[in-house]
Short mmCIF file of C-alpha atoms in Angstrom, two decimals:
data_model
loop_
_atom_site.label_atom_id
_atom_site.label_comp_id
_atom_site.label_asym_id
_atom_site.label_seq_id
_atom_site.Cartn_x
_atom_site.Cartn_y
_atom_site.Cartn_z
CA UNK A 289 5.72 0.33 0.78
CA UNK A 290 2.82 -2.04 1.35
CA UNK A 291 0.93 -1.03 -1.76
CA UNK A 292 3.96 -1.53 -3.97
CA UNK A 293 4.42 -5.03 -2.64
CA UNK A 294 0.77 -5.78 -3.19
CA UNK A 295 0.94 -4.60 -6.80
CA UNK A 296 4.11 -6.50 -7.55
CA UNK A 297 2.68 -9.71 -6.11
CA UNK A 298 0.27 -9.86 -9.03
CA UNK A 299 3.24 -10.75 -11.24
CA UNK A 300 3.11 -7.63 -13.41
CA UNK A 301 6.16 -5.40 -13.03
CA UNK A 302 5.24 -1.77 -12.52
CA UNK A 303 7.36 -0.72 -15.48
CA UNK A 304 5.48 -2.87 -18.00
CA UNK A 305 1.86 -2.65 -16.90
CA UNK A 306 0.11 -0.42 -19.44
CA UNK A 307 0.97 3.17 -18.58
CA UNK A 308 4.65 4.10 -18.58
CA UNK A 309 6.78 5.84 -15.94
CA UNK A 310 7.96 8.76 -18.04
CA UNK A 311 7.69 11.94 -15.93
CA UNK A 312 8.67 13.42 -12.58
CA UNK A 313 6.76 15.97 -10.51
CA UNK A 314 7.68 18.82 -12.86
CA UNK A 315 5.95 17.02 -15.73
CA UNK A 316 2.75 16.69 -13.67
CA UNK A 317 3.13 20.32 -12.58
CA UNK A 318 3.20 21.53 -16.18
CA UNK A 319 0.27 19.33 -17.15
CA UNK A 320 -1.64 20.72 -14.14
CA UNK A 321 -0.59 24.25 -15.08
CA UNK A 322 -3.72 24.26 -17.20
CA UNK A 323 -5.75 24.66 -13.99
CA UNK A 324 -5.12 28.44 -13.62
CA UNK A 325 -6.69 28.86 -17.07
CA UNK A 326 -9.93 27.58 -15.54
CA UNK A 327 -10.38 31.07 -14.10
CA UNK A 328 -11.46 32.05 -17.63
CA UNK A 329 -14.30 29.51 -17.52
CA UNK A 330 -16.37 31.15 -14.80
CA UNK A 331 -14.87 34.49 -13.76
CA UNK A 332 -17.52 36.31 -15.78
CA UNK A 333 -20.38 34.19 -14.45
CA UNK A 334 -19.31 34.73 -10.84
CA UNK A 335 -18.72 38.46 -11.35
CA UNK A 336 -22.14 38.96 -12.93
CA UNK A 337 -23.87 36.86 -10.25
CA UNK A 338 -22.10 37.89 -7.04
CA UNK A 339 -21.11 41.47 -7.82
CA UNK A 340 -18.74 43.36 -5.53
CA UNK A 341 -17.95 40.32 -3.38
CA UNK A 342 -16.81 38.21 -6.34
CA UNK A 343 -13.05 38.70 -5.76
CA UNK A 344 -13.50 37.45 -2.17
CA UNK A 345 -15.25 34.35 -3.52
CA UNK A 346 -12.11 33.39 -5.45
CA UNK A 347 -9.77 33.98 -2.50
CA UNK A 348 -11.87 31.88 -0.10
CA UNK A 349 -12.38 29.12 -2.66
CA UNK A 350 -8.70 28.65 -3.54
CA UNK A 351 -7.84 28.48 0.17
CA UNK A 352 -10.46 25.74 0.57
CA UNK A 353 -8.89 23.88 -2.34
CA UNK A 354 -5.37 24.22 -0.91
CA UNK A 355 -6.41 22.78 2.47
CA UNK A 356 -8.13 19.83 0.76
CA UNK A 357 -5.04 19.09 -1.34
CA UNK A 358 -3.13 17.71 1.65
CA UNK A 359 -5.67 14.90 2.05
CA UNK A 360 -5.34 14.03 -1.64
CA UNK A 361 -1.54 14.02 -1.42
CA UNK A 362 -1.68 11.46 1.39
CA UNK A 363 -4.05 9.00 -0.28
CA UNK A 364 -2.21 9.27 -3.61
CA UNK A 365 1.04 8.25 -1.95
CA UNK A 366 -0.56 5.01 -0.75
CA UNK A 367 -0.97 3.73 -4.31
CA UNK A 368 2.10 4.45 -6.44
CA UNK A 369 1.01 1.95 -9.10
CA UNK A 370 -2.41 3.46 -9.74
CA UNK A 371 -3.42 6.10 -12.23
CA UNK A 372 -6.59 8.19 -12.42
CA UNK A 373 -6.40 10.57 -9.49
CA UNK A 374 -8.04 10.95 -6.11
CA UNK A 375 -11.28 9.21 -7.06
CA UNK A 376 -9.43 5.98 -7.82
CA UNK A 377 -7.40 6.13 -4.59
CA UNK A 378 -10.57 6.93 -2.66
CA UNK A 379 -12.45 4.12 -4.37
CA UNK A 380 -10.17 1.59 -2.65
CA UNK A 381 -11.33 2.95 0.72
CA UNK A 382 -15.04 2.94 -0.10
CA UNK A 383 -14.99 -0.44 -1.90
CA UNK A 384 -14.74 -2.32 1.41
CA UNK A 385 -18.06 -0.81 2.57
CA UNK A 386 -20.20 -0.95 -0.56
CA UNK A 387 -19.77 -2.05 -4.15
CA UNK A 388 -21.58 1.10 -5.31
CA UNK A 389 -19.76 3.89 -3.44
CA UNK A 390 -16.50 3.38 -5.32
CA UNK A 391 -17.88 3.52 -8.90
CA UNK A 392 -19.96 6.59 -7.95
CA UNK A 393 -16.75 8.30 -6.85
CA UNK A 394 -14.93 7.50 -10.09
CA UNK A 395 -17.95 8.36 -12.25
CA UNK A 396 -18.39 11.73 -10.53
CA UNK A 397 -14.74 12.52 -11.09
CA UNK A 398 -15.00 11.83 -14.80
CA UNK A 399 -18.27 13.75 -15.23
CA UNK A 400 -16.62 16.65 -13.42
CA UNK A 401 -13.41 16.76 -15.43
CA UNK A 402 -14.49 15.67 -18.89
CA UNK A 403 -16.73 18.73 -19.61
CA UNK A 404 -13.64 20.92 -19.25
CA UNK A 405 -13.04 19.79 -22.83
CA UNK A 406 -16.41 21.11 -23.96
CA UNK A 407 -16.38 24.40 -22.07
CA UNK A 408 -12.73 25.11 -22.83
CA UNK A 409 -13.00 24.41 -26.54
CA UNK A 410 -16.28 26.35 -26.70
CA UNK A 411 -14.67 29.38 -25.07
CA UNK A 412 -11.59 29.07 -27.30
CA UNK A 413 -13.90 29.05 -30.32
CA UNK A 414 -15.78 32.08 -28.98
CA UNK A 415 -12.54 33.97 -28.35
CA UNK A 416 -11.37 33.11 -31.87
CA UNK A 417 -14.58 34.41 -33.41
CA UNK A 418 -14.30 37.61 -31.38
CA UNK A 419 -11.00 38.60 -32.98
CA UNK A 420 -11.93 37.46 -36.49
CA UNK A 421 -15.47 38.82 -36.82
CA UNK A 422 -17.61 41.61 -35.46
CA UNK A 423 -20.34 40.85 -32.89
CA UNK A 424 -23.08 41.31 -35.54
CA UNK A 425 -21.47 39.05 -38.15
CA UNK A 426 -23.75 36.35 -39.52
CA UNK A 427 -21.34 33.60 -38.50
CA UNK A 428 -21.95 34.49 -34.84
CA UNK A 429 -25.72 34.06 -35.11
CA UNK A 430 -26.06 31.13 -37.53
CA UNK A 431 -27.15 27.85 -35.95
CA UNK A 432 -29.04 24.66 -36.73
CA UNK A 433 -31.23 23.32 -33.90
CA UNK A 434 -31.06 19.54 -33.47
CA UNK A 435 -33.08 18.89 -30.31
CA UNK A 436 -35.10 20.96 -27.84
CA UNK A 437 -34.00 20.35 -24.23
CA UNK A 438 -36.19 22.95 -22.56
CA UNK A 439 -37.53 20.25 -20.21
CA UNK A 440 -34.13 20.40 -18.48
CA UNK A 441 -33.72 24.19 -18.58
CA UNK A 442 -35.64 26.93 -20.36
CA UNK A 443 -34.03 27.73 -23.71
CA UNK A 444 -31.61 24.77 -23.66
CA UNK A 445 -31.12 22.87 -26.92
CA UNK A 446 -28.68 20.82 -28.97
CA UNK A 447 -27.50 22.82 -31.96
CA UNK A 448 -24.71 23.12 -34.48
CA UNK A 449 -23.11 26.53 -34.91
CA UNK A 450 -19.72 28.07 -35.63
CA UNK A 451 -18.67 27.79 -31.99
CA UNK A 452 -19.35 24.05 -31.96
CA UNK A 453 -17.50 23.46 -35.24
CA UNK A 454 -14.39 25.45 -34.27
CA UNK A 455 -14.50 23.94 -30.77
CA UNK A 456 -14.44 20.46 -32.30
CA UNK A 457 -11.23 21.42 -34.11
CA UNK A 458 -9.61 22.37 -30.79
CA UNK A 459 -10.68 19.03 -29.31
CA UNK A 460 -9.04 17.15 -32.18
CA UNK A 461 -5.81 19.10 -31.67
CA UNK A 462 -5.79 18.14 -27.99
CA UNK A 463 -6.47 14.51 -28.90
CA UNK A 464 -3.58 14.42 -31.37
CA UNK A 465 -1.17 15.76 -28.73
CA UNK A 466 -2.40 13.25 -26.13
CA UNK A 467 -2.12 10.33 -28.53
CA UNK A 468 1.68 10.42 -28.34
CA UNK A 469 1.82 9.53 -24.63
CA UNK A 470 2.42 11.23 -21.29
CA UNK A 471 6.04 12.29 -21.87
CA UNK A 472 5.22 14.05 -25.12
CA UNK A 473 2.15 15.63 -23.52
CA UNK A 474 4.21 16.98 -20.64
CA UNK A 475 6.74 18.54 -23.05
CA UNK A 476 3.94 20.20 -25.00
CA UNK A 477 2.41 21.52 -21.80
CA UNK A 478 5.71 23.16 -20.80
CA UNK A 479 5.68 25.24 -23.99
CA UNK A 480 1.97 26.05 -23.77
CA UNK A 481 2.24 26.69 -20.04
CA UNK A 482 4.91 29.37 -20.40
CA UNK A 483 3.02 31.07 -23.25
CA UNK A 484 -0.43 30.79 -21.68
CA UNK A 485 0.35 31.68 -18.07
CA UNK A 486 2.13 34.89 -19.08
CA UNK A 487 -1.03 36.86 -19.97
CA UNK A 488 -2.79 35.68 -16.80
CA UNK A 489 0.12 36.86 -14.66
CA UNK A 490 0.28 40.17 -16.57
CA UNK A 491 -3.45 40.71 -16.13
CA UNK A 492 -3.08 40.01 -12.42
CA UNK A 493 -0.02 42.18 -11.87
CA UNK A 494 -0.15 45.16 -14.27
CA UNK A 495 -3.25 46.87 -12.79
CA UNK A 496 -1.82 46.38 -9.29
CA UNK A 497 1.48 47.96 -10.32
CA UNK A 498 -0.08 50.86 -12.25
CA UNK A 499 -2.75 51.48 -9.62
CA UNK A 500 -5.47 51.46 -12.26
CA UNK A 501 -8.03 50.03 -9.82
CA UNK A 502 -10.32 52.59 -8.16
CA UNK A 503 -11.11 51.65 -4.57
CA UNK A 504 -14.85 51.86 -5.18
CA UNK A 505 -14.57 48.94 -7.66
CA UNK A 506 -13.49 46.60 -4.86
CA UNK A 507 -15.30 48.07 -1.88
CA UNK A 508 -17.71 47.60 -0.13
CA UNK A 509 -17.57 43.81 -0.10
CA UNK A 510 -21.27 43.04 -0.49
CA UNK A 511 -23.20 40.60 -2.72
CA UNK A 512 -25.27 41.71 -5.68
CA UNK A 513 -28.96 42.65 -5.36
CA UNK A 514 -31.60 44.29 -7.54
CA UNK A 515 -33.95 47.16 -6.78
CA UNK A 516 -37.69 47.20 -7.40
CA UNK A 517 -37.15 48.10 -11.04
CA UNK A 518 -34.73 45.22 -11.53
CA UNK A 519 -31.59 47.37 -11.69
CA UNK A 520 -28.43 45.90 -10.11
CA UNK A 521 -27.36 47.48 -6.82
CA UNK A 522 -25.11 46.64 -3.92
CA UNK A 523 -26.94 44.22 -1.64
CA UNK A 524 -26.69 43.20 1.99
CA UNK A 525 -25.52 40.19 3.96
CA UNK A 526 -29.07 38.95 4.45
CA UNK A 527 -30.39 35.48 3.53
CA UNK A 528 -30.48 36.33 -0.18
CA UNK A 529 -27.01 37.90 -0.13
CA UNK A 530 -25.46 34.98 1.74
CA UNK A 531 -27.10 32.52 -0.66
CA UNK A 532 -25.65 34.35 -3.65
CA UNK A 533 -22.17 34.41 -2.09
CA UNK A 534 -22.34 30.70 -1.29
CA UNK A 535 -23.53 30.07 -4.84
CA UNK A 536 -20.43 31.89 -6.07
CA UNK A 537 -18.26 29.61 -3.94
CA UNK A 538 -20.00 26.61 -5.50
CA UNK A 539 -19.25 27.83 -9.04
CA UNK A 540 -15.64 28.76 -8.23
CA UNK A 541 -14.91 25.33 -6.72
CA UNK A 542 -15.05 23.75 -10.17
CA UNK A 543 -11.96 25.80 -11.09
CA UNK A 544 -10.07 26.39 -7.85
CA UNK A 545 -10.09 22.79 -6.58
CA UNK A 546 -8.87 21.50 -9.94
CA UNK A 547 -5.16 21.27 -9.21
CA UNK A 548 -5.82 17.96 -7.45
CA UNK A 549 -5.40 16.62 -10.99
CA UNK A 550 -1.65 16.69 -10.33
CA UNK A 551 -2.01 13.35 -8.52
CA UNK A 552 -3.64 11.69 -11.56
CA UNK A 553 -0.23 10.63 -12.85
CA UNK A 554 1.14 8.69 -9.86
CA UNK A 555 1.37 5.53 -11.99
CA UNK A 556 3.51 7.46 -14.48
CA UNK A 557 5.91 9.11 -11.98
CA UNK A 558 9.47 7.85 -11.96
CA UNK A 559 9.58 8.20 -8.14
CA UNK A 560 6.00 8.32 -6.80
CA UNK A 561 7.10 8.56 -3.17
CA UNK A 562 8.70 11.96 -3.80
CA UNK A 563 6.97 13.27 -6.90
CA UNK A 564 3.32 13.01 -5.75
CA UNK A 565 3.43 15.56 -2.93
CA UNK A 566 5.68 17.97 -4.79
CA UNK A 567 3.39 17.95 -7.81
CA UNK A 568 0.25 18.89 -5.88
CA UNK A 569 2.02 21.34 -3.54
CA UNK A 570 3.62 23.47 -6.25
CA UNK A 571 0.53 23.27 -8.45
CA UNK A 572 -1.48 24.57 -5.51
CA UNK A 573 0.89 27.47 -4.88
CA UNK A 574 0.68 28.50 -8.53
CA UNK A 575 -3.12 28.42 -8.35
CA UNK A 576 -3.19 30.55 -5.20
CA UNK A 577 -1.27 33.27 -7.04
CA UNK A 578 -3.43 33.24 -10.18
CA UNK A 579 -6.84 32.74 -8.55
CA UNK A 580 -6.12 35.60 -6.14
CA UNK A 581 -4.53 38.23 -8.40
CA UNK A 582 -6.58 37.81 -11.59
CA UNK A 583 -10.07 38.21 -10.02
CA UNK A 584 -8.92 41.24 -7.98
CA UNK A 585 -7.50 42.97 -11.05
CA UNK A 586 -10.46 41.93 -13.21
CA UNK A 587 -12.97 43.50 -10.84
CA UNK A 588 -10.72 46.40 -9.94
CA UNK A 589 -10.48 47.56 -13.54
CA UNK A 590 -13.98 46.72 -14.83
CA UNK A 591 -16.05 47.71 -11.81
CA UNK A 592 -19.59 46.54 -11.16
CA UNK A 593 -21.11 47.92 -14.35
CA UNK A 594 -18.42 46.35 -16.52
CA UNK A 595 -18.85 42.96 -14.85
CA UNK A 596 -22.59 42.96 -15.47
CA UNK A 597 -22.42 43.18 -19.27
CA UNK A 598 -23.94 40.17 -21.09
CA UNK A 599 -20.62 39.26 -22.73
CA UNK A 600 -19.03 38.89 -19.29
CA UNK A 601 -21.91 36.88 -17.82
CA UNK A 602 -21.59 34.17 -20.52
CA UNK A 603 -17.75 34.40 -20.37
CA UNK A 604 -17.38 34.88 -24.15
CA UNK A 605 -16.26 38.51 -23.69
CA UNK A 606 -13.82 37.81 -20.87
CA UNK A 607 -10.73 37.57 -23.09
CA UNK A 608 -11.32 40.94 -24.79
CA UNK A 609 -12.12 42.57 -21.46
CA UNK A 610 -8.89 41.22 -19.96
CA UNK A 611 -6.88 42.28 -22.98
CA UNK A 612 -8.22 45.81 -22.53
CA UNK A 613 -6.93 45.85 -18.95
CA UNK A 614 -3.34 46.14 -20.23
CA UNK A 615 -3.24 49.67 -21.63
CA UNK A 616 -0.41 50.22 -24.16
CA UNK A 617 -1.71 53.16 -26.21
CA UNK A 618 -4.25 53.58 -29.03
CA UNK A 619 -1.88 52.75 -31.91
CA UNK A 620 -0.59 49.31 -30.96
CA UNK A 621 -3.28 48.62 -28.38
CA UNK A 622 -5.61 46.63 -30.70
CA UNK A 623 -2.69 44.53 -31.98
CA UNK A 624 -1.41 43.77 -28.48
CA UNK A 625 -4.98 43.08 -27.41
CA UNK A 626 -5.44 40.46 -30.13
CA UNK A 627 -2.10 38.86 -29.24
CA UNK A 628 -3.24 38.56 -25.63
CA UNK A 629 -6.53 36.98 -26.75
CA UNK A 630 -4.55 34.44 -28.81
CA UNK A 631 -2.43 33.66 -25.75
CA UNK A 632 -5.60 33.11 -23.75
CA UNK A 633 -6.81 30.70 -26.42
CA UNK A 634 -3.56 28.81 -25.88
CA UNK A 635 -4.28 28.89 -22.14
CA UNK A 636 -7.62 27.22 -22.84
CA UNK A 637 -5.88 24.63 -25.03
CA UNK A 638 -3.57 24.00 -22.06
CA UNK A 639 -6.62 23.32 -19.88
CA UNK A 640 -8.20 21.09 -22.53
CA UNK A 641 -5.08 18.92 -22.83
CA UNK A 642 -4.81 18.74 -19.03
CA UNK A 643 -8.42 17.63 -18.74
CA UNK A 644 -8.14 14.98 -21.44
CA UNK A 645 -4.99 13.64 -19.77
CA UNK A 646 -6.66 13.37 -16.35
CA UNK A 647 -10.19 12.32 -17.27
CA UNK A 648 -9.06 9.64 -19.73
CA UNK A 649 -6.80 8.11 -17.08
CA UNK A 650 -9.71 8.07 -14.65
CA UNK A 651 -11.69 6.04 -17.18
CA UNK A 652 -8.68 3.79 -17.82
CA UNK A 653 -8.09 2.96 -14.15
CA UNK A 654 -11.81 2.57 -13.40
CA UNK A 655 -12.01 0.03 -16.19
CA UNK A 656 -8.93 -1.81 -14.94
CA UNK A 657 -10.43 -1.90 -11.45
CA UNK A 658 -13.74 -3.35 -12.60
CA UNK A 659 -16.07 -0.35 -12.35
CA UNK A 660 -16.49 0.67 -15.99
CA UNK A 661 -16.57 -1.21 -19.35
CA UNK A 662 -13.50 -3.30 -20.17
CA UNK A 663 -12.64 -1.62 -23.47
CA UNK A 664 -11.64 1.59 -21.62
CA UNK A 665 -8.45 -0.03 -20.30
CA UNK A 666 -6.85 -0.39 -23.75
CA UNK A 667 -3.68 1.66 -24.40
CA UNK A 668 -1.64 2.32 -27.53
CA UNK A 669 2.08 1.70 -28.12
CA UNK A 670 2.97 5.05 -26.54
CA UNK A 671 1.16 4.05 -23.35
CA UNK A 672 -1.70 6.48 -23.91
CA UNK A 673 -5.20 5.25 -22.88
CA UNK A 674 -6.63 5.76 -26.35
CA UNK A 675 -9.94 3.93 -25.82
CA UNK A 676 -10.73 6.24 -22.91
CA UNK A 677 -9.58 9.24 -24.93
CA UNK A 678 -11.90 8.34 -27.83
CA UNK A 679 -14.76 8.03 -25.33
CA UNK A 680 -13.91 11.46 -23.90
CA UNK A 681 -13.78 12.93 -27.39
CA UNK A 682 -17.14 11.53 -28.49
CA UNK A 683 -18.87 12.58 -25.27
CA UNK A 684 -17.59 16.14 -25.55
CA UNK A 685 -18.42 16.49 -29.23
CA UNK A 686 -22.01 15.88 -28.12
CA UNK A 687 -21.76 18.38 -25.26
CA UNK A 688 -20.31 20.98 -27.64
CA UNK A 689 -23.68 21.17 -29.33
CA UNK A 690 -25.30 22.33 -26.06
CA UNK A 691 -26.61 25.89 -26.32
CA UNK A 692 -25.67 26.82 -22.73
CA UNK A 693 -22.15 26.02 -21.52
CA UNK A 694 -22.81 27.65 -18.13
CA UNK A 695 -25.50 25.04 -17.48
CA UNK A 696 -23.04 22.30 -18.49
CA UNK A 697 -20.57 23.75 -15.97
CA UNK A 698 -23.20 23.71 -13.22
CA UNK A 699 -24.20 20.09 -13.80
CA UNK A 700 -20.55 19.09 -14.02
CA UNK A 701 -19.83 20.85 -10.73
CA UNK A 702 -22.58 18.94 -8.94
CA UNK A 703 -20.66 15.80 -9.86
CA UNK A 704 -17.37 17.39 -8.80
CA UNK A 705 -18.61 18.37 -5.35
CA UNK A 706 -19.89 14.83 -4.75
CA UNK A 707 -16.51 13.47 -5.88
CA UNK A 708 -14.75 15.76 -3.41
CA UNK A 709 -17.07 14.71 -0.60
CA UNK A 710 -16.39 11.00 -1.09
CA UNK A 711 -12.65 11.33 -1.48
CA UNK A 712 -11.93 13.82 1.27
CA UNK A 713 -13.68 11.35 3.58
CA UNK A 714 -11.71 8.46 2.10
CA UNK A 715 -8.58 9.90 3.74
CA UNK A 716 -9.76 9.12 7.27
CA UNK A 717 -11.21 5.78 6.15
CA UNK A 718 -7.74 4.82 4.89
CA UNK A 719 -6.27 5.92 8.22
CA UNK A 720 -8.64 3.60 10.08
CA UNK A 721 -8.34 0.67 7.66
CA UNK A 722 -4.61 0.91 6.86
CA UNK A 723 -3.00 2.44 9.96
CA UNK A 724 0.33 0.68 9.46
CA UNK A 725 0.87 1.36 5.78
CA UNK A 726 3.85 3.49 4.90
CA UNK A 727 2.81 6.97 3.79
CA UNK A 728 5.41 8.91 1.76
CA UNK A 729 3.45 11.98 2.82
CA UNK A 730 1.34 11.97 5.96
CA UNK A 731 -0.95 15.00 6.24
CA UNK A 732 -1.16 16.67 9.68
CA UNK A 733 -4.23 15.35 11.45
CA UNK A 734 -5.57 18.90 11.80
CA UNK A 735 -5.49 19.40 8.01
CA UNK A 736 -7.07 15.99 7.45
CA UNK A 737 -9.89 16.97 9.81
CA UNK A 738 -10.24 20.34 8.08
CA UNK A 739 -10.60 18.54 4.75
CA UNK A 740 -13.35 16.36 6.23
CA UNK A 741 -15.23 19.43 7.49
CA UNK A 742 -14.85 21.11 4.09
CA UNK A 743 -16.37 18.05 2.43
CA UNK A 744 -19.65 18.89 4.19
CA UNK A 745 -19.22 22.61 3.59
CA UNK A 746 -18.95 21.84 -0.12
CA UNK A 747 -22.23 19.92 -0.04
CA UNK A 748 -23.89 22.91 1.61
CA UNK A 749 -22.50 25.21 -1.10
CA UNK A 750 -23.94 22.87 -3.72
CA UNK A 751 -27.34 22.67 -2.05
CA UNK A 752 -27.57 26.45 -1.83
CA UNK A 753 -25.90 27.53 -5.03
CA UNK A 754 -26.34 24.95 -7.79
CA UNK A 755 -29.60 26.39 -9.07
CA UNK A 756 -28.02 29.84 -9.30
CA UNK A 757 -26.84 28.62 -12.73
CA UNK A 758 -30.34 27.66 -13.77
CA UNK A 759 -33.34 26.07 -12.14
CA UNK A 760 -33.01 22.29 -12.16
CA UNK A 761 -29.19 22.24 -12.19
CA UNK A 762 -28.97 20.33 -8.90
CA UNK A 763 -31.46 17.63 -9.86
CA UNK A 764 -30.00 17.26 -13.36
CA UNK A 765 -26.55 16.76 -11.83
CA UNK A 766 -27.84 14.13 -9.42
CA UNK A 767 -29.59 12.35 -12.30
CA UNK A 768 -26.30 12.27 -14.23
CA UNK A 769 -24.58 10.74 -11.20
CA UNK A 770 -27.27 8.04 -11.06
CA UNK A 771 -26.35 6.91 -14.58
CA UNK A 772 -23.40 5.00 -13.12
CA UNK A 773 -25.79 2.45 -11.59
CA UNK A 774 -26.76 0.68 -14.86
CA UNK A 775 -23.20 1.07 -16.22
CA UNK A 776 -21.66 -0.57 -13.18
CA UNK A 777 -24.40 -3.22 -12.96
CA UNK A 778 -23.68 -4.26 -16.55
CA UNK A 779 -19.93 -4.50 -16.01
CA UNK A 780 -20.03 -6.20 -12.64
CA UNK A 781 -23.07 -8.45 -12.76
CA UNK A 782 -23.34 -9.23 -16.49
CA UNK A 783 -19.73 -9.15 -17.73
CA UNK A 784 -17.95 -10.21 -14.51
CA UNK A 785 -20.82 -12.40 -13.21
CA UNK A 786 -21.02 -10.59 -9.88
CA UNK A 787 -17.39 -11.21 -8.91
CA UNK A 788 -14.31 -9.09 -9.20
CA UNK A 789 -11.57 -10.88 -11.17
CA UNK A 790 -8.68 -12.15 -9.07
CA UNK A 791 -6.27 -9.39 -10.14
CA UNK A 792 -8.89 -6.73 -9.40
CA UNK A 793 -9.49 -8.11 -5.90
CA UNK A 794 -5.80 -7.81 -5.22
CA UNK A 795 -5.43 -4.40 -6.83
CA UNK A 796 -8.40 -3.03 -4.86
CA UNK A 797 -7.15 -4.67 -1.65
CA UNK A 798 -10.47 -6.44 -1.09
CA UNK A 799 -8.80 -9.67 0.02
CA UNK A 800 -7.93 -10.25 3.67
CA UNK A 801 -4.35 -9.03 4.09
CA UNK A 802 -2.01 -8.15 6.96
CA UNK A 803 -2.32 -4.55 8.13
CA UNK A 804 -5.71 -3.97 6.49
CA UNK A 805 -9.05 -4.09 8.26
CA UNK A 806 -12.56 -2.75 7.94
CA UNK A 807 -11.97 -0.40 10.83
CA UNK A 808 -14.47 2.34 10.07
CA UNK A 809 -17.52 0.20 10.85
CA UNK A 810 -20.77 2.02 10.08
CA UNK A 811 -19.11 5.45 9.93
CA UNK A 812 -18.86 5.57 6.10
CA UNK A 813 -22.59 4.84 5.79
CA UNK A 814 -23.47 7.43 8.43
CA UNK A 815 -21.26 9.92 6.62
CA UNK A 816 -23.20 9.43 3.38
CA UNK A 817 -26.52 9.83 5.21
CA UNK A 818 -25.26 13.01 6.88
CA UNK A 819 -24.16 14.32 3.48
CA UNK A 820 -27.61 13.72 1.99
CA UNK A 821 -29.16 15.61 4.91
CA UNK A 822 -26.80 18.57 4.40
CA UNK A 823 -27.75 18.82 0.70
CA UNK A 824 -31.48 18.62 1.43
CA UNK A 825 -31.46 21.19 4.24
CA UNK A 826 -29.18 23.68 2.48
CA UNK A 827 -31.23 23.47 -0.72
CA UNK A 828 -34.41 24.09 1.27
CA UNK A 829 -32.87 27.12 3.03
CA UNK A 830 -31.49 28.73 -0.16
CA UNK A 831 -32.87 32.15 -1.11
CA UNK A 832 -31.98 32.77 -4.76
CA UNK A 833 -33.37 35.38 -7.17
#
């Protein structure tokens, strides 16, 4: 393969360069098996916002994610010696057209994935408190306000409370597991995956088998509306209803598209040419099952009124609600219910470990490629990118003190949609620039085109739906994306004196080389301009309550 030869020409054998080749596709599959647990992060928010049409949101969104995965599988196969996921592979495509596009892609990927640590550990802490203490217990209301952030969103603040403290403990557990390297992490994820996926599959299947889902809880498929008195009612497919549905698709994308993380570990696969496609394919099939069955059963059992309770809207009551969906009798019911909640906490830990594994490797590779500060490319003796992991940990300990995790999710998803836009389009840029490179997996052109179309659809979903999670979410997310500019400027123009080091030039394929050209011309720039126009127009057209 051309990219292998390029990497080896730098004089660093693949087996000795930092990260270690210690897993096959099944290891990546089990690490990515934390993605189905992401349904717990926003199923309540979507249900309480979209209403009766919420189960359809999940089905459409996971199908979007599955189509997009084929583009990611192709670009990952081009670079068997790179770690960090689709944003790093896409950065190579964009780097030939602008120095800034590539670091924006990598930065957006990290800002999208890293907050999984915050939201997951916060939910795990909330679930833990729910089975240990009553809702009126003082520990659930105690907090110490550190900073008022109402200028970003009304009621937002930095605070310390029991959720933040317990969540920090979960983060440290995930860090300790990650510190031992990718092989050890994959083994841990197998155990957690089996334990954690079981309750999600039971929740998805048991109500379907028992028939405990009245038809009126799933039908008619209409978005949520409110009457003159403010009471929730079934709405219509008018401008407001369509905007709410599209907003639901925006929120769901943060979870359903997440199995693309399976290609983060290409540099650590024993046989990248075979393992990369298998990892993302089977991870995607698992996600289709979970993201389809669980929302249908969740809505089918709870109904509209159950989905609109405050504990569901903020997702803290989701675990108890799901546990109650498996009816086993009044005597052992509470015990079984608590066991299921504990298993869901393990599912969240699975997602946290997965996120730390992927996001830290994104930081590692971005540092090695010259986009982010140099210290992030340090690894320990086990081959784990510990400097990046410490950065992840510190960042998320700060986010844990946020008073509104739903707002954090919204801002994070703005970054994620922009990441998807850049990297779905990188697939056709690679086709134009590297037409002769060997591709272990070559996506059908129709699917590649569908992924490109979905990249613009995603921007429209963001423009319409971001502020459904709070006014100012879209602009806050864009401001967070802009933070990469001073970070990259410092690394590139101050540290590296405006030049990529020789090994980076070769690794990013920025040198003239046989079989590589700048074949896309002005198309990448026109694509970015078209994307900006889609965001602006869709945001202007949005009709949100």
